[in-house]
C-alpha cells in the first residue's frame, strides 16, 4: 500500500508539472492546450487504473476517464495487451 501511495504521488507530481508547463502556452494556443490537458488527464487515469489492475486481486476493472480521445482503435489495442502500464506510459 505504501508503494502504491508513493507511485500515485509521483504520478500526481508529474501530471501537475505538465499541466503547469502547458498552461504558459494557453494565451497563444488555447485550443491546443485544452486538448493536450484533457488527453493528459485521460492518459494518467488509464495509467493509474492499469497499475491498480496489475496489483489488485479484483476481477473488475477500475473506472477511468473518457476513452474518446484514444480513438476506437487505440482502445481495442490497449485492451488486447498484457502490459498496459508500460504501453500507456509510452503512448
mmCIF file of C-alpha atoms in Angstrom:
data_model
loop_
_atom_site.group_PDB
_atom_site.id
_atom_site.type_symbol
_atom_site.label_atom_id
_atom_site.label_comp_id
_atom_site.label_asym_id
_atom_site.label_seq_id
_atom_site.Cartn_x
_atom_site.Cartn_y
_atom_site.Cartn_z
ATOM 1 C CA UNK A 1 0.000 0.000 0.000
ATOM 2 C CA UNK A 2 2.869 2.372 0.790
ATOM 3 C CA UNK A 3 4.478 1.848 -2.622
ATOM 4 C CA UNK A 4 1.127 2.416 -4.305
ATOM 5 C CA UNK A 5 0.701 5.728 -2.470
ATOM 6 C CA UNK A 6 4.251 6.725 -3.357
ATOM 7 C CA UNK A 7 3.759 5.956 -7.048
ATOM 8 C CA UNK A 8 0.413 7.797 -7.014
ATOM 9 C CA UNK A 9 2.171 10.825 -5.534
ATOM 10 C CA UNK A 10 4.917 10.706 -8.144
ATOM 11 C CA UNK A 11 2.390 10.440 -10.984
ATOM 12 C CA UNK A 12 0.405 13.307 -9.492
ATOM 13 C CA UNK A 13 3.544 15.460 -9.320
ATOM 14 C CA UNK A 14 4.409 14.635 -12.936
ATOM 15 C CA UNK A 15 0.844 15.399 -14.038
ATOM 16 C CA UNK A 16 0.798 18.684 -12.109
ATOM 17 C CA UNK A 17 4.112 19.742 -13.629
ATOM 18 C CA UNK A 18 2.900 19.030 -17.161
ATOM 19 C CA UNK A 19 -0.332 20.946 -16.569
ATOM 20 C CA UNK A 20 1.597 23.903 -15.151
ATOM 21 C CA UNK A 21 4.100 23.830 -18.020
ATOM 22 C CA UNK A 22 1.385 23.694 -20.680
ATOM 23 C CA UNK A 23 -0.636 26.498 -19.082
ATOM 24 C CA UNK A 24 2.030 29.012 -20.127
ATOM 25 C CA UNK A 25 1.005 28.491 -23.775
ATOM 26 C CA UNK A 26 -2.702 28.966 -23.083
ATOM 27 C CA UNK A 27 -2.744 32.594 -24.293
ATOM 28 C CA UNK A 28 -1.282 31.771 -27.706
ATOM 29 C CA UNK A 29 -2.745 28.289 -28.267
ATOM 30 C CA UNK A 30 -5.789 27.874 -26.016
ATOM 31 C CA UNK A 31 -7.417 25.120 -28.076
ATOM 32 C CA UNK A 32 -4.254 23.005 -28.326
ATOM 33 C CA UNK A 33 -3.531 23.411 -24.620
ATOM 34 C CA UNK A 34 -7.055 22.374 -23.716
ATOM 35 C CA UNK A 35 -6.842 19.274 -25.936
ATOM 36 C CA UNK A 36 -3.420 18.379 -24.513
ATOM 37 C CA UNK A 37 -4.577 18.772 -20.918
ATOM 38 C CA UNK A 38 -7.684 16.619 -21.478
ATOM 39 C CA UNK A 39 -5.655 13.900 -23.182
ATOM 40 C CA UNK A 40 -3.092 14.024 -20.410
ATOM 41 C CA UNK A 41 -5.810 13.604 -17.776
ATOM 42 C CA UNK A 42 -7.212 10.622 -19.689
ATOM 43 C CA UNK A 43 -3.770 9.082 -20.078
ATOM 44 C CA UNK A 44 -2.937 9.473 -16.386
ATOM 45 C CA UNK A 45 -6.315 7.997 -15.474
ATOM 46 C CA UNK A 46 -5.541 4.956 -17.596
ATOM 47 C CA UNK A 47 -2.015 4.578 -16.244
ATOM 48 C CA UNK A 48 -3.208 4.611 -12.647
ATOM 49 C CA UNK A 49 -6.090 2.258 -13.460
ATOM 50 C CA UNK A 50 -3.766 -0.173 -15.224
ATOM 51 C CA UNK A 51 -1.362 -0.083 -12.286
ATOM 52 C CA UNK A 52 -4.201 -0.772 -9.842
ATOM 53 C CA UNK A 53 -5.422 -3.642 -12.006
ATOM 54 C CA UNK A 54 -1.903 -5.083 -12.051
ATOM 55 C CA UNK A 55 -1.637 -5.255 -8.254
ATOM 56 C CA UNK A 56 -5.315 -5.809 -7.471
ATOM 57 C CA UNK A 57 -6.869 -9.191 -6.947
ATOM 58 C CA UNK A 58 -10.283 -7.961 -8.081
ATOM 59 C CA UNK A 59 -11.851 -9.324 -11.262
ATOM 60 C CA UNK A 60 -13.458 -5.967 -12.130
ATOM 61 C CA UNK A 61 -11.715 -3.094 -13.882
ATOM 62 C CA UNK A 62 -11.486 0.302 -12.211
ATOM 63 C CA UNK A 63 -13.261 3.314 -13.719
ATOM 64 C CA UNK A 64 -11.266 5.611 -15.987
ATOM 65 C CA UNK A 65 -11.870 8.945 -17.630
ATOM 66 C CA UNK A 66 -13.373 9.185 -21.111
ATOM 67 C CA UNK A 67 -11.749 6.927 -23.713
ATOM 68 C CA UNK A 68 -12.837 9.034 -26.709
ATOM 69 C CA UNK A 69 -9.501 10.823 -27.048
ATOM 70 C CA UNK A 70 -7.729 7.482 -27.501
ATOM 71 C CA UNK A 71 -9.827 6.538 -30.510
ATOM 72 C CA UNK A 72 -11.590 3.247 -31.080
ATOM 73 C CA UNK A 73 -8.508 1.506 -32.472
ATOM 74 C CA UNK A 74 -6.402 2.640 -29.531
ATOM 75 C CA UNK A 75 -8.899 1.317 -27.003
ATOM 76 C CA UNK A 76 -9.063 -2.069 -28.766
ATOM 77 C CA UNK A 77 -5.275 -2.285 -28.994
ATOM 78 C CA UNK A 78 -4.843 -1.402 -25.327
ATOM 79 C CA UNK A 79 -7.474 -3.938 -24.277
ATOM 80 C CA UNK A 80 -5.616 -6.709 -26.071
ATOM 81 C CA UNK A 81 -2.268 -6.102 -24.338
ATOM 82 C CA UNK A 82 -0.977 -7.562 -21.089
ATOM 83 C CA UNK A 83 1.447 -4.791 -20.021
ATOM 84 C CA UNK A 84 -0.962 -1.855 -20.108
ATOM 85 C CA UNK A 85 1.028 0.379 -17.733
ATOM 86 C CA UNK A 86 4.161 0.288 -19.892
ATOM 87 C CA UNK A 87 2.149 0.749 -23.081
ATOM 88 C CA UNK A 88 0.278 3.741 -21.677
ATOM 89 C CA UNK A 89 3.444 5.404 -20.434
ATOM 90 C CA UNK A 90 4.961 5.081 -23.916
ATOM 91 C CA UNK A 91 1.747 6.273 -25.605
#
